Amino acid sequence: MIDPSCIRADFPILDRQINGRPLVFLDSAASSQKPVQVLDALTRIYRDSYANVHRGAYTLSQESTEAYEEARRKVARFLNAGTDEEIVFTRSATAAMNLFAYGWGLNTLKPGDRVMTSVMEHHANIVPWHIVARHTGAELVYLDLTDDFRIDLDSLGDRLDERVKIVALSGMSNVLGTMPPIGAIASVAHEVGAVVLVDGAQLVPHSPVDVRTLGADFLAFSGHKMLGPTGIGVLWGRRELLEEMEPAEGGGEMIRDVRLFESTWAPVPHKFEAGTPPFVEAIALGAAVDYLSELGMGNVLEHDRRLTAYALKRLAEIPDLSIQGPSDITDRGGTISFHIPGIHAHDIATILDEQGVAVRAGHHCAKPLMRHLGLTATARASFYVYNVEQEVDALVEALAEARRLFGLS
């Protein structure tokens, strides 16, 4: 079991005050805070052993290279990947999904083929497919949601056929908190020959993920949502599929040989890592992986669910507040989007900030979902390992103040 009161000492920013009140940070779905172990890893590399990785014969470069590749091994162990060569470092989850879209989708899809996704996806799992469809003639098809904010598996059966070559789904919605049954969906997708990509930007930081049993063929996630720095993401892919996939960027590290009129690629994963990689950020991500591994991802998920259950109970006390997301905590994450009629989400966030409570407001890079919900924006509170029940109480008290200021109480 996680004891947040002990963990919080590792996060210096939580000692801050905002508008004279203790900071209550409830926006980890956008980007998590960083423990001192990660901050120290960043500064240590820059201070003590910074040099560009690979091909350098001198000591500093060799040290950086070894630390960079050790970070890859740490991520591979974290995911239970078959080999560290299945771990491709990118600059973000968005970059990882674009890499797959252009490296795989752009080179395999043809007119009449389909890419299946859902209406609850982040723009990063929609916009690249718009671009790929425009270039290949492929089509997009969308899975619907049920009234309780889950993937409508009936629509899966209606729309998943041999024309579907790629299924790209979020492992956990950044708006609804919904966690689809990826294994079951992937099993059906594989029956028709489709390749499965999971957007794990929210899933990987909050739940144990074993890529050998997940069912997916590719998994994308970012470091900054899992206690790591910005500027680093990961695309995991099955080794045999990474061998088949084309690179999406060219130059520098990703080549085996270059001639005037042709090039050949380096072995995976380096054929996907053109130019100087974000090696300092990758090393710091390794420190974040160490931190989460010590906590235990099962404990992280348990803590999220316990806090989410408490938050759902407390938020239900607020008149007229509606929550967009499943009520059953067994298949949802610690992200709660809500709406109060008569108060715009941005006004809610502004008033809460005056009370020291940081939440996100807007469409959360999910405009199709917002239109599906009949909303333009929601406020969103999201939890992580350093949050405590008293912070949920502070959220509820601040929302009561918002209602009072708008004459609703």
Coordinates of C-alpha atoms in Angstrom, one line a residue:
M1 CA 0.0 0.0 0.0
I2 CA 1.2 3.5 -0.9
D3 CA 1.6 6.0 1.9
P4 CA 1.3 9.4 0.1
S5 CA 2.3 11.3 3.3
C6 CA 5.8 9.7 3.0
I7 CA 5.9 10.1 -0.8
R8 CA 5.1 13.8 -0.8
A9 CA 8.4 14.6 0.7
D10 CA 10.0 13.5 -2.6
F11 CA 8.2 16.2 -4.5
P12 CA 9.5 19.7 -3.6
I13 CA 6.9 21.5 -5.6
L14 CA 4.1 20.3 -3.3
D15 CA 5.6 22.6 -0.6
R16 CA 4.5 25.6 -2.7
Q17 CA 1.6 27.9 -1.8
I18 CA -0.7 29.3 -4.4
N19 CA -2.6 32.5 -3.5
G20 CA -1.6 32.0 0.1
R21 CA -3.0 28.4 0.2
P22 CA -1.2 25.1 0.0
L23 CA -0.9 23.8 -3.5
V24 CA -3.4 21.0 -4.3
F25 CA -2.2 19.6 -7.6
L26 CA -4.9 17.7 -9.4
D27 CA -3.7 17.8 -13.0
S28 CA -1.4 14.8 -13.3
A29 CA -3.3 13.5 -16.4
A30 CA -1.8 16.5 -18.2
S31 CA 1.6 16.2 -16.7
S32 CA 2.8 14.7 -13.4
Q33 CA 5.1 16.3 -10.9
K34 CA 8.7 15.1 -10.5
P35 CA 10.4 13.5 -7.5
V36 CA 13.8 14.6 -6.5
Q37 CA 15.2 11.3 -7.8
V38 CA 14.2 12.3 -11.3
L39 CA 15.4 15.9 -10.9
D40 CA 18.7 14.7 -9.6
A41 CA 19.1 12.3 -12.6
L42 CA 18.6 15.2 -15.0
T43 CA 21.1 17.5 -13.3
R44 CA 23.7 14.8 -12.7
I45 CA 24.0 14.0 -16.4
Y46 CA 24.3 17.6 -17.4
R47 CA 26.8 18.3 -14.6
D48 CA 29.0 15.2 -14.5
S49 CA 28.9 13.2 -17.7
Y50 CA 27.1 15.0 -20.5
A51 CA 28.2 14.0 -24.1
N52 CA 26.4 12.9 -27.2
V53 CA 25.7 9.2 -27.3
H54 CA 26.9 6.4 -29.6
R55 CA 30.0 6.4 -31.8
G56 CA 32.0 8.5 -29.3
A57 CA 35.3 6.8 -28.3
Y58 CA 35.9 9.0 -25.3
T59 CA 34.9 8.3 -21.7
L60 CA 32.0 10.9 -21.4
S61 CA 30.3 9.6 -24.5
Q62 CA 30.7 6.0 -23.4
E63 CA 29.2 6.9 -20.0
S64 CA 26.2 8.7 -21.6
T65 CA 25.7 5.9 -24.1
E66 CA 25.7 3.2 -21.4
A67 CA 23.2 5.2 -19.2
Y68 CA 21.0 5.8 -22.3
E69 CA 20.9 2.1 -23.2
E70 CA 20.4 1.2 -19.5
A71 CA 17.3 3.4 -19.5
R72 CA 16.0 1.4 -22.5
R73 CA 16.6 -1.8 -20.6
K74 CA 14.7 -0.4 -17.6
V75 CA 11.7 0.5 -19.7
A76 CA 11.8 -3.0 -21.3
R77 CA 11.8 -4.6 -17.9
F78 CA 9.0 -2.3 -16.7
L79 CA 6.8 -3.5 -19.6
N80 CA 8.1 -7.1 -19.5
A81 CA 9.1 -6.7 -23.1
G82 CA 10.7 -9.6 -24.9
T83 CA 13.9 -7.6 -25.5
D84 CA 15.1 -4.1 -25.0
E85 CA 15.3 -3.7 -28.8
E86 CA 11.5 -3.5 -28.8
I87 CA 11.8 -0.1 -27.0
V88 CA 12.0 2.9 -29.3
F89 CA 12.6 6.3 -27.7
T90 CA 10.7 9.2 -29.1
R91 CA 10.0 12.8 -27.9
S92 CA 6.5 12.0 -26.6
A93 CA 3.5 9.7 -26.8
T94 CA 2.2 11.9 -29.7
A95 CA 5.5 11.4 -31.5
A96 CA 5.3 7.7 -30.9
M97 CA 1.8 7.4 -32.4
N98 CA 2.8 9.5 -35.3
L99 CA 5.8 7.3 -35.8
F100 CA 3.5 4.3 -36.0
A101 CA 1.0 6.1 -38.2
Y102 CA 3.6 7.1 -40.8
G103 CA 6.0 4.2 -40.5
W104 CA 3.4 1.5 -40.6
G105 CA 0.1 3.0 -41.7
L106 CA 1.5 5.2 -44.5
N107 CA 3.4 2.3 -46.0
T108 CA 0.8 -0.5 -45.7
L109 CA -2.6 1.0 -46.1
K110 CA -4.3 1.3 -49.5
P111 CA -7.7 2.6 -50.8
G112 CA -10.6 0.8 -49.2
D113 CA -8.6 -0.2 -46.1
R114 CA -9.8 1.0 -42.7
V115 CA -8.4 2.3 -39.5
M116 CA -10.7 1.7 -36.5
T117 CA -10.5 4.0 -33.4
S118 CA -13.1 5.4 -31.0
V119 CA -14.9 8.7 -30.4
M120 CA -13.2 9.1 -27.0
E121 CA -9.6 9.3 -28.4
H122 CA -7.1 12.1 -27.8
H123 CA -6.4 14.1 -31.0
A124 CA -3.0 12.4 -31.1
N125 CA -4.8 9.2 -32.0
I126 CA -7.1 10.9 -34.6
V127 CA -5.2 13.6 -36.5
P128 CA -2.4 11.3 -37.7
W129 CA -5.0 9.0 -39.2
H130 CA -6.6 11.9 -41.0
I131 CA -3.2 12.6 -42.6
V132 CA -2.6 9.0 -43.4
A133 CA -6.1 8.5 -44.9
R134 CA -5.6 11.5 -47.1
H135 CA -2.4 10.1 -48.5
T136 CA -3.4 6.4 -48.8
G137 CA -7.2 6.5 -49.5
A138 CA -7.9 4.5 -46.4
E139 CA -11.0 5.2 -44.3
L140 CA -11.6 5.9 -40.6
V141 CA -14.3 4.1 -38.7
Y142 CA -15.2 4.9 -35.1
L143 CA -16.4 2.8 -32.2
D144 CA -19.3 4.3 -30.2
L145 CA -19.7 4.7 -26.5
T146 CA -22.4 3.2 -24.3
D147 CA -24.5 5.4 -22.0
D148 CA -22.1 4.5 -19.2
F149 CA -19.1 5.8 -21.1
R150 CA -17.6 2.5 -22.2
I151 CA -16.6 1.2 -25.6
D152 CA -19.7 -0.2 -27.3
L153 CA -18.6 -3.7 -28.1
D154 CA -21.7 -4.2 -30.2
S155 CA -20.4 -1.5 -32.6
L156 CA -17.1 -3.4 -32.6
G157 CA -18.9 -6.5 -34.0
D158 CA -20.7 -4.4 -36.6
R159 CA -17.7 -2.6 -37.9
L160 CA -14.7 -4.9 -37.5
D161 CA -14.1 -6.9 -40.7
E162 CA -11.3 -7.7 -43.0
R163 CA -11.2 -4.2 -44.3
V164 CA -9.9 -3.0 -40.9
K165 CA -6.1 -3.2 -41.0
I166 CA -5.3 -1.1 -37.9
V167 CA -7.2 -0.7 -34.6
A168 CA -5.9 2.2 -32.6
L169 CA -7.4 2.7 -29.1
S170 CA -6.7 4.5 -25.9
G171 CA -5.9 2.2 -23.0
M172 CA -7.3 4.8 -20.6
S173 CA -9.3 7.8 -21.6
N174 CA -7.7 11.1 -20.6
V175 CA -11.3 12.6 -20.2
L176 CA -13.5 9.8 -19.0
G177 CA -11.0 7.6 -17.2
T178 CA -12.5 4.6 -19.2
M179 CA -10.3 1.6 -19.5
P180 CA -11.4 -0.5 -22.5
P181 CA -11.0 -4.3 -22.5
I182 CA -7.9 -4.1 -24.7
G183 CA -7.2 -7.8 -24.6
A184 CA -10.7 -8.8 -25.8
I185 CA -10.7 -6.2 -28.5
A186 CA -7.2 -7.1 -29.7
S187 CA -8.2 -10.8 -29.9
V188 CA -11.1 -10.0 -32.3
A189 CA -8.9 -7.6 -34.3
H190 CA -6.2 -10.2 -34.8
E191 CA -8.8 -12.6 -36.1
V192 CA -9.4 -10.3 -39.1
G193 CA -5.7 -9.6 -39.5
A194 CA -5.6 -6.1 -38.0
V195 CA -2.6 -4.7 -36.1
V196 CA -3.4 -3.1 -32.7
L197 CA -1.9 0.1 -31.4
V198 CA -2.7 1.2 -27.8
D199 CA -2.4 4.9 -26.7
G200 CA -0.9 4.2 -23.3
A201 CA -0.3 7.8 -22.3
Q202 CA -2.7 7.5 -19.3
L203 CA -2.6 3.7 -18.9
V204 CA 1.2 3.1 -18.4
P205 CA 1.6 5.6 -15.6
H206 CA -1.3 4.3 -13.5
S207 CA -1.6 0.6 -14.1
P208 CA 0.6 -2.5 -14.4
V209 CA 1.2 -3.2 -18.1
D210 CA 2.7 -6.4 -19.4
V211 CA 3.1 -6.2 -23.1
R212 CA 3.3 -9.9 -23.5
T213 CA -0.3 -10.3 -22.2
L214 CA -1.8 -6.9 -23.1
G215 CA -2.8 -8.1 -26.5
A216 CA -1.5 -5.1 -28.5
D217 CA 1.1 -5.1 -31.2
F218 CA 2.3 -1.5 -30.4
L219 CA 2.1 0.7 -27.3
A220 CA 2.8 4.4 -27.1
F221 CA 3.3 6.5 -23.9
S222 CA 5.2 9.5 -22.6
G223 CA 7.6 10.1 -19.7
H224 CA 6.2 13.3 -18.3
K225 CA 2.9 11.8 -17.2
M226 CA 4.7 9.1 -15.2
L227 CA 7.0 11.3 -13.0
G228 CA 9.6 11.7 -15.8
P229 CA 10.7 14.7 -17.7
T230 CA 9.1 16.2 -20.8
G231 CA 10.6 15.5 -24.2
I232 CA 10.7 11.7 -23.9
G233 CA 8.3 9.1 -25.1
V234 CA 8.3 5.4 -26.0
L235 CA 6.9 3.3 -28.8
W236 CA 7.0 -0.4 -27.9
G237 CA 6.4 -2.8 -30.8
R238 CA 6.6 -6.5 -31.3
R239 CA 10.1 -7.1 -32.7
E240 CA 9.0 -8.8 -35.9
L241 CA 6.7 -5.9 -36.7
L242 CA 9.3 -3.3 -35.9
E243 CA 11.5 -5.1 -38.4
E244 CA 8.8 -4.8 -41.1
M245 CA 8.0 -1.1 -40.3
E246 CA 9.6 1.7 -42.2
P247 CA 11.2 4.7 -40.4
A248 CA 9.3 7.9 -40.4
E249 CA 12.4 10.2 -40.1
G250 CA 15.8 10.0 -41.7
G251 CA 19.3 11.0 -40.9
G252 CA 22.1 10.5 -38.4
E253 CA 21.7 7.6 -36.0
M254 CA 19.1 5.6 -38.0
I255 CA 21.3 4.6 -40.9
R256 CA 23.5 1.6 -41.7
D257 CA 24.9 3.1 -44.8
V258 CA 24.2 6.1 -47.1
R259 CA 25.1 6.4 -50.7
L260 CA 24.2 9.1 -53.2
F261 CA 21.0 7.5 -54.3
E262 CA 20.0 5.1 -51.6
S263 CA 20.3 4.4 -47.9
T264 CA 20.0 1.3 -45.7
W265 CA 18.7 1.3 -42.1
A266 CA 20.3 0.5 -38.8
P267 CA 18.9 -2.4 -36.8
V268 CA 15.9 -1.8 -34.6
P269 CA 15.4 0.2 -32.4
H270 CA 18.0 2.6 -33.8
K271 CA 16.5 2.8 -37.3
F272 CA 13.6 4.8 -35.7
E273 CA 15.8 7.2 -33.7
A274 CA 17.1 9.7 -36.2
G275 CA 19.4 12.4 -35.1
T276 CA 20.6 13.1 -31.6
P277 CA 18.1 11.3 -29.3
P278 CA 16.7 12.8 -26.1
F279 CA 19.2 10.8 -24.1
V280 CA 19.2 13.0 -21.0
E281 CA 15.5 12.8 -20.8
A282 CA 15.6 9.0 -21.4
I283 CA 18.0 8.6 -18.5
A284 CA 15.7 10.6 -16.3
L285 CA 12.8 8.5 -17.4
G286 CA 14.8 5.5 -16.3
A287 CA 14.9 7.1 -12.8
A288 CA 11.1 7.6 -12.9
V289 CA 10.7 3.9 -13.8
D290 CA 12.9 3.0 -10.9
Y291 CA 10.7 5.1 -8.6
L292 CA 7.5 3.6 -9.8
S293 CA 8.9 0.1 -9.8
E294 CA 9.9 0.5 -6.1
L295 CA 6.3 1.6 -5.3
G296 CA 4.9 -1.2 -7.3
M297 CA 2.4 -0.5 -10.1
G298 CA -0.2 -2.7 -8.5
N299 CA 0.0 -0.4 -5.5
V300 CA -0.2 2.7 -7.8
L301 CA -3.4 1.4 -9.3
E302 CA -4.9 0.5 -5.9
H303 CA -4.1 4.0 -4.6
D304 CA -5.7 5.6 -7.7
R305 CA -8.8 3.6 -7.3
R306 CA -9.1 4.2 -3.6
L307 CA -8.8 8.0 -4.1
T308 CA -11.1 8.0 -7.1
A309 CA -13.8 6.2 -5.1
Y310 CA -13.5 8.7 -2.4
A311 CA -13.6 11.6 -4.9
L312 CA -16.7 10.2 -6.7
K313 CA -18.5 9.9 -3.3
R314 CA -17.6 13.5 -2.3
L315 CA -18.4 15.0 -5.7
A316 CA -21.8 13.4 -5.6
E317 CA -22.6 15.7 -2.7
I318 CA -22.4 18.8 -5.0
P319 CA -25.8 19.7 -6.4
D320 CA -26.2 19.5 -10.2
L321 CA -22.6 18.4 -10.7
S322 CA -22.5 15.7 -13.5
I323 CA -19.5 13.4 -14.0
Q324 CA -18.5 12.2 -17.5
G325 CA -17.1 8.7 -16.9
P326 CA -17.9 5.3 -15.5
S327 CA -19.1 5.0 -11.9
D328 CA -17.5 1.6 -11.5
I329 CA -13.9 2.1 -10.3
T330 CA -12.8 -1.4 -11.4
D331 CA -12.5 -0.3 -15.0
R332 CA -11.6 3.4 -14.8
G333 CA -8.6 5.4 -14.0
G334 CA -8.1 8.3 -11.6
T335 CA -9.3 11.0 -14.0
I336 CA -12.7 12.7 -13.3
S337 CA -14.2 15.1 -15.7
F338 CA -17.2 17.0 -14.5
H339 CA -19.7 19.8 -15.5
I340 CA -21.8 22.2 -13.4
P341 CA -24.6 23.8 -15.4
G342 CA -24.4 27.6 -15.2
I343 CA -20.6 27.7 -14.6
H344 CA -18.2 27.4 -17.5
A345 CA -15.3 24.9 -17.0
H346 CA -12.7 27.7 -17.3
D347 CA -14.5 29.7 -14.6
I348 CA -14.4 26.7 -12.4
A349 CA -10.7 26.3 -12.9
T350 CA -10.1 30.0 -12.3
I351 CA -12.0 30.0 -9.0
L352 CA -10.4 26.8 -7.9
D353 CA -6.9 28.2 -8.6
E354 CA -7.8 31.1 -6.2
Q355 CA -8.2 28.4 -3.6
G356 CA -4.8 26.8 -4.5
V357 CA -6.5 23.9 -6.4
A358 CA -5.1 23.1 -9.8
V359 CA -7.4 21.3 -12.2
R360 CA -7.6 21.3 -16.0
A361 CA -10.4 22.9 -18.0
G362 CA -11.3 22.7 -21.7
H363 CA -11.8 20.0 -24.4
H364 CA -8.7 18.1 -23.2
C365 CA -7.6 17.5 -26.9
A366 CA -10.7 15.4 -27.4
K367 CA -13.1 17.6 -29.4
P368 CA -15.0 14.7 -31.0
L369 CA -15.7 13.3 -27.6
M370 CA -16.9 16.7 -26.3
R371 CA -19.3 16.9 -29.2
H372 CA -20.5 13.4 -28.5
L373 CA -21.2 14.4 -24.9
G374 CA -23.0 17.6 -26.0
L375 CA -20.4 19.8 -24.1
T376 CA -17.8 22.3 -25.2
A377 CA -15.6 21.8 -22.1
T378 CA -15.3 20.1 -18.8
A379 CA -13.3 20.6 -15.7
R380 CA -11.0 17.7 -14.9
A381 CA -9.4 16.5 -11.7
S382 CA -6.8 13.8 -11.9
F383 CA -4.9 12.0 -9.2
Y384 CA -1.5 10.3 -8.8
V385 CA 0.7 8.7 -6.1
Y386 CA 1.2 12.0 -4.2
N387 CA -2.4 12.9 -3.7
V388 CA -4.4 12.4 -0.5
E389 CA -8.0 12.5 0.6
Q390 CA -7.6 15.9 2.2
E391 CA -6.9 17.3 -1.3
V392 CA -10.2 15.9 -2.6
D393 CA -11.9 17.6 0.4
A394 CA -10.2 20.9 -0.7
L395 CA -11.5 20.4 -4.3
V396 CA -15.1 19.9 -3.0
E397 CA -14.8 23.0 -0.8
A398 CA -13.5 25.1 -3.6
L399 CA -16.4 23.9 -5.9
A400 CA -18.9 24.9 -3.2
E401 CA -17.3 28.3 -3.3
A402 CA -17.7 28.4 -7.1
R403 CA -21.4 27.6 -6.8
R404 CA -21.8 30.3 -4.2
L405 CA -20.1 32.9 -6.3
F406 CA -22.4 32.1 -9.2
G407 CA -25.4 32.3 -7.0
L408 CA -26.2 28.5 -7.2
S409 CA -26.2 27.9 -3.5

